Amino acid sequence: MKEAQLGASPAAQAASGMGVLALRWLLLAVMWGLFLAWNFFWWADSTVWFGANLVGKQWKTALNSGHFNGYDVYYILYFVPIVLIAILAPLYLSLPNPPRTSKDALREAKPPSIAYRIWSFPVYKDIRVWELFWWTYVAAFLIWQFVVPYCKRLEQIHRVPTVKPKKPPPPAWQTEWSKMSELFGWTAFMLVNFLFFPVARDSPLLRLIKMPFERAVRYHRWFAFWMLVATLAHTVGYMSYWYKMGIFNQKSRDWRGYDVANLPGYFATAVGLLIGVTSLGYVRRRWFEVFFNVHQLYIVFLLMVFWHVGEKHGLVFTLPGVFLFFFDRMQRVFQSWSYARVLATKTMPDGSIQVEVAKHPRHTFHTLQFIFVEVAKHPRHAFHPLQFIFVNLPGVSRFQWHPFSLFSGPRDSARSFVFHIKPQNLGRSWTDRVAAKVGHVAPGGASKCPLAKLIKTDGFYGEESDSFKRYPTLLMISGGSGIVPLHAVLRDILHSHHSGTEVGLPSKIYLYWAVRDYSQLAPLAELSPALLCPEFASKVEIIVHAYVTRGKKTDVSAMGQPRIDIMEGAVEHDSVQPMLPQITGWRLSLVLLTTFVGTTVLIGAFYHLFVYSKKPHANKTGMKWWIRATIILCAEILGVAFFGGLSMLAIYLLDRRFAAAAKAEDRKVEDETKEGFEKSAGTSSILAESADGEDNLLQTADVNFGQRPVVADILFKVAQQNPGQRIGVLASGPGNLVESVIAKCRAHNPIFAQNEAFFDLHTISYEL
């Protein structure tokens, strides 16, 4: 977008730009420092000189304020750094990047360096070398946490005593067996902490490392798998040890008040196994409701783990991941609490449904101020083309939430967006019930929208990068409903070409799409490049190849016209109820900081009110360990709910307070920018506007019947036509198609052949 004339002098603007850049580097350096320190504390914790002497004795005594029952040093070292990174991350992400120049576009269009080829090489499926590196790092850390204490214990066992002991020591195998079983439990406990980081949907940490939520979920699965393996080794190891020692019945029922409680450990293992079995792909895909409902037992699992190990480990080592996860849940509750208005629906010839929903206008533009100088008004759209939302339709089910990719681009409308529902045709699925509800309305003409006027939405989540705009040539390969996000990408690129404010946009786009029936090609008829960018022919060449695997040419005339159902009554955007915006930038940092400080104070208050009020029992407080662990867990949940909820509520109330002024500002900016957004006073709908498009992509597409796309041939042809270029590849659709694209790109991209065309692969998958 062209910079608005904001009245600041060029010198002031340049100074502000340098200041923003300096602030970015400062925040990045601080976050890296905190991350490296946090890692060092974890690695050094198992050593004698740091964990036992420096932290366990000197720092523990020096930093003991009585606020955390002597665990202040552990709270500062293992909890505070990662939360501070989460607080600083939204500030860093809200700062604008330096503008992209033509020089950057020319450099990025060339094949990448050898280092990039190695770092991004797909080792297995879409697992890259950089992911393998970090998993190796995590595996090395877990091995270190296991081996170092075990070696120390071995040294103690086999050390020759200088004084003859009064009692003969137990056999070495008993001590080794017990220690090994204990360390398997410690490893599982480490993985419990890591388990919660990837499933915080809107986590600032995931956004900071540019990790989409749907991709991070698989790390959650991997952590869970190895956590269950370590848990089983821990449980079976101790059970066999107790059986060998003849104390199995006594130990199995043990629930001591001032040490590790064994019985809750059994319950935690059983609940974890139940969650793990119902999370298997076979169960998750066929009985999603079972998987989802059983997964809610994570609260029971956490409680049992806390009861098993006591307050120290629960407070210190699981608190960062659990804290950020609970904060994310609270944020999602606020975002999805209110309803959003359905503006229109469209039923396509293949039975799929497009739903248009009003979004908050404040999602559209953002004003950045630095050192009291307004730098620029730049677009801050509510979403990116490759993102998705979670949707709840109360008219179909009050409790089911389902993810949907976006059909419209962020610049199609300043006030609404469109998502795509594809029925599964299984009879009783959620999407089938939606399709049946829409089908009850007689086709023809505008009628009352058959869906509930108000729906609940939660989002936007997923890929925030628009890297697909950085390639001179873009290759998109899709199958079935995988075309939906690619449709949004095409619309966004055409809008960007029309605005003329971005450099290095794709000048050639290849689209290969495979479907079963000809009627499924209807989305191509929804996209008319001339409507979005009248001068597109001189800026971008779009080449479409469609493959109809089960159809015939006689099916072409059988495609029916889509039916549009407009919401009954007034549809002026000023009068509809929009989807609530996400809290981002400095606001999110402020909310996180408030929640962190409030939760810290509340945990200390709970210690003073409940724990310290009990008389001491030997060298420990009179309150039992499992009771203390429960109190601390409740303090954390209440702290997040109260302080986080209160600060989020304040943000939303302030937004409503200044809504009138913001609306006037949005209208003014929309009139000035002329970026193809609909006018805020208009009553038009995205779906209605796109219904009568001329010269759409279906008319210009090369449609092949009874064939499937051959990925190897496609890559060879595109490489020949674009030699020596870095070609962006977007693969979306069924898993076997995406895996085929990955394999062929891997085979075509030799690491050391830098003069040939390079296919820079990006896979799109919304499987959670």
mmCIF file of N, CA, C and O in Angstrom, residues 289 292-293 336-339 390-402 430 433-434 437 452 454-457:
data_model
loop_
_atom_site.group_PDB
_atom_site.id
_atom_site.type_symbol
_atom_site.label_atom_id
_atom_site.label_comp_id
_atom_site.label_asym_id
_atom_site.label_seq_id
_atom_site.Cartn_x
_atom_site.Cartn_y
_atom_site.Cartn_z
ATOM 1 N N GLU A 289 -15.785 -37.133 17.433
ATOM 2 C CA GLU A 289 -16.416 -36.717 18.689
ATOM 3 C C GLU A 289 -15.843 -37.500 19.873
ATOM 4 O O GLU A 289 -15.632 -36.942 20.949
ATOM 5 N N PHE A 292 -12.396 -36.090 20.541
ATOM 6 C CA PHE A 292 -12.451 -34.757 21.134
ATOM 7 C C PHE A 292 -12.896 -34.823 22.596
ATOM 8 O O PHE A 292 -12.296 -34.172 23.463
ATOM 9 N N ASN A 293 -13.939 -35.593 22.879
ATOM 10 C CA ASN A 293 -14.462 -35.647 24.244
ATOM 11 C C ASN A 293 -13.487 -36.318 25.200
ATOM 12 O O ASN A 293 -13.304 -35.871 26.342
ATOM 13 N N SER A 336 -14.555 -16.304 20.816
ATOM 14 C CA SER A 336 -15.685 -17.061 20.269
ATOM 15 C C SER A 336 -16.950 -16.916 21.107
ATOM 16 O O SER A 336 -17.924 -17.624 20.860
ATOM 17 N N TRP A 337 -16.941 -16.008 22.074
ATOM 18 C CA TRP A 337 -18.090 -15.906 22.976
ATOM 19 C C TRP A 337 -19.303 -15.319 22.276
ATOM 20 O O TRP A 337 -20.413 -15.796 22.412
ATOM 21 N N SER A 338 -19.095 -14.265 21.513
ATOM 22 C CA SER A 338 -20.227 -13.603 20.865
ATOM 23 C C SER A 338 -20.493 -14.229 19.502
ATOM 24 O O SER A 338 -19.704 -15.026 18.988
ATOM 25 N N TYR A 339 -21.613 -13.845 18.917
ATOM 26 C CA TYR A 339 -22.023 -14.375 17.621
ATOM 27 C C TYR A 339 -21.608 -13.418 16.509
ATOM 28 O O TYR A 339 -21.402 -12.233 16.731
ATOM 29 N N PHE A 390 -12.204 -21.812 13.041
ATOM 30 C CA PHE A 390 -13.086 -22.811 13.638
ATOM 31 C C PHE A 390 -14.495 -22.224 13.689
ATOM 32 O O PHE A 390 -14.681 -21.055 14.054
ATOM 33 N N VAL A 391 -15.472 -23.030 13.317
ATOM 34 C CA VAL A 391 -16.845 -22.555 13.175
ATOM 35 C C VAL A 391 -17.776 -23.432 14.005
ATOM 36 O O VAL A 391 -17.638 -24.665 14.027
ATOM 37 N N ASN A 392 -18.722 -22.770 14.662
ATOM 38 C CA ASN A 392 -19.797 -23.456 15.376
ATOM 39 C C ASN A 392 -21.131 -22.906 14.866
ATOM 40 O O ASN A 392 -21.345 -21.684 14.883
ATOM 41 N N LEU A 393 -21.986 -23.791 14.370
ATOM 42 C CA LEU A 393 -23.315 -23.403 13.896
ATOM 43 C C LEU A 393 -24.353 -23.921 14.900
ATOM 44 O O LEU A 393 -24.668 -25.113 14.907
ATOM 45 N N PRO A 394 -24.867 -23.052 15.755
ATOM 46 C CA PRO A 394 -25.832 -23.513 16.765
ATOM 47 C C PRO A 394 -27.062 -24.161 16.154
ATOM 48 O O PRO A 394 -27.681 -25.022 16.788
ATOM 49 N N GLY A 395 -27.439 -23.756 14.935
ATOM 50 C CA GLY A 395 -28.601 -24.370 14.296
ATOM 51 C C GLY A 395 -28.390 -25.818 13.935
ATOM 52 O O GLY A 395 -29.349 -26.547 13.674
ATOM 53 N N VAL A 396 -27.116 -26.268 13.905
ATOM 54 C CA VAL A 396 -26.797 -27.663 13.593
ATOM 55 C C VAL A 396 -26.344 -28.404 14.844
ATOM 56 O O VAL A 396 -26.797 -29.511 15.130
ATOM 57 N N SER A 397 -25.424 -27.816 15.593
ATOM 58 C CA SER A 397 -24.946 -28.407 16.839
ATOM 59 C C SER A 397 -24.379 -27.301 17.707
ATOM 60 O O SER A 397 -23.616 -26.456 17.226
ATOM 61 N N ARG A 398 -24.739 -27.289 18.970
ATOM 62 C CA ARG A 398 -24.313 -26.212 19.856
ATOM 63 C C ARG A 398 -22.877 -26.379 20.342
ATOM 64 O O ARG A 398 -22.262 -25.417 20.791
ATOM 65 N N PHE A 399 -22.337 -27.593 20.276
ATOM 66 C CA PHE A 399 -21.055 -27.845 20.922
ATOM 67 C C PHE A 399 -19.938 -28.238 19.953
ATOM 68 O O PHE A 399 -18.786 -28.279 20.351
ATOM 69 N N GLN A 400 -20.251 -28.550 18.718
ATOM 70 C CA GLN A 400 -19.224 -28.987 17.788
ATOM 71 C C GLN A 400 -18.578 -27.804 17.074
ATOM 72 O O GLN A 400 -19.272 -26.942 16.542
ATOM 73 N N TRP A 401 -17.250 -27.800 17.077
ATOM 74 C CA TRP A 401 -16.457 -26.800 16.364
ATOM 75 C C TRP A 401 -15.654 -27.512 15.284
ATOM 76 O O TRP A 401 -15.020 -28.532 15.548
ATOM 77 N N HIS A 402 -15.682 -26.968 14.069
ATOM 78 C CA HIS A 402 -14.989 -27.596 12.949
ATOM 79 C C HIS A 402 -14.121 -26.570 12.232
ATOM 80 O O HIS A 402 -14.524 -25.424 12.047
ATOM 81 N N TRP A 430 -21.376 -33.919 10.441
ATOM 82 C CA TRP A 430 -21.773 -32.534 10.714
ATOM 83 C C TRP A 430 -21.957 -31.763 9.412
ATOM 84 O O TRP A 430 -22.923 -31.029 9.245
ATOM 85 N N ARG A 433 -25.207 -32.635 7.674
ATOM 86 C CA ARG A 433 -26.387 -32.009 8.278
ATOM 87 C C ARG A 433 -26.503 -30.544 7.869
ATOM 88 O O ARG A 433 -27.602 -30.030 7.677
ATOM 89 N N VAL A 434 -25.356 -29.867 7.711
ATOM 90 C CA VAL A 434 -25.381 -28.490 7.216
ATOM 91 C C VAL A 434 -25.926 -28.448 5.796
ATOM 92 O O VAL A 434 -26.789 -27.624 5.452
ATOM 93 N N LYS A 437 -29.615 -28.978 5.692
ATOM 94 C CA LYS A 437 -30.368 -27.817 6.165
ATOM 95 C C LYS A 437 -30.466 -26.761 5.075
ATOM 96 O O LYS A 437 -31.516 -26.150 4.867
ATOM 97 N N ALA A 452 -28.493 -20.524 10.475
ATOM 98 C CA ALA A 452 -28.801 -19.578 11.542
ATOM 99 C C ALA A 452 -28.161 -18.236 11.224
ATOM 100 O O ALA A 452 -27.056 -18.157 10.703
ATOM 101 N N LEU A 454 -26.907 -16.125 13.096
ATOM 102 C CA LEU A 454 -25.720 -15.896 13.895
ATOM 103 C C LEU A 454 -24.949 -17.199 14.070
ATOM 104 O O LEU A 454 -25.534 -18.239 14.376
ATOM 105 N N ILE A 455 -23.638 -17.136 13.860
ATOM 106 C CA ILE A 455 -22.780 -18.286 14.092
ATOM 107 C C ILE A 455 -21.654 -17.855 15.016
ATOM 108 O O ILE A 455 -21.430 -16.660 15.248
ATOM 109 N N LYS A 456 -20.929 -18.823 15.542
ATOM 110 C CA LYS A 456 -19.772 -18.540 16.368
ATOM 111 C C LYS A 456 -18.517 -18.918 15.597
ATOM 112 O O LYS A 456 -18.469 -19.951 14.938
ATOM 113 N N THR A 457 -17.514 -18.062 15.677
ATOM 114 C CA THR A 457 -16.262 -18.298 14.975
ATOM 115 C C THR A 457 -15.092 -18.104 15.925
ATOM 116 O O THR A 457 -15.179 -17.355 16.900
#
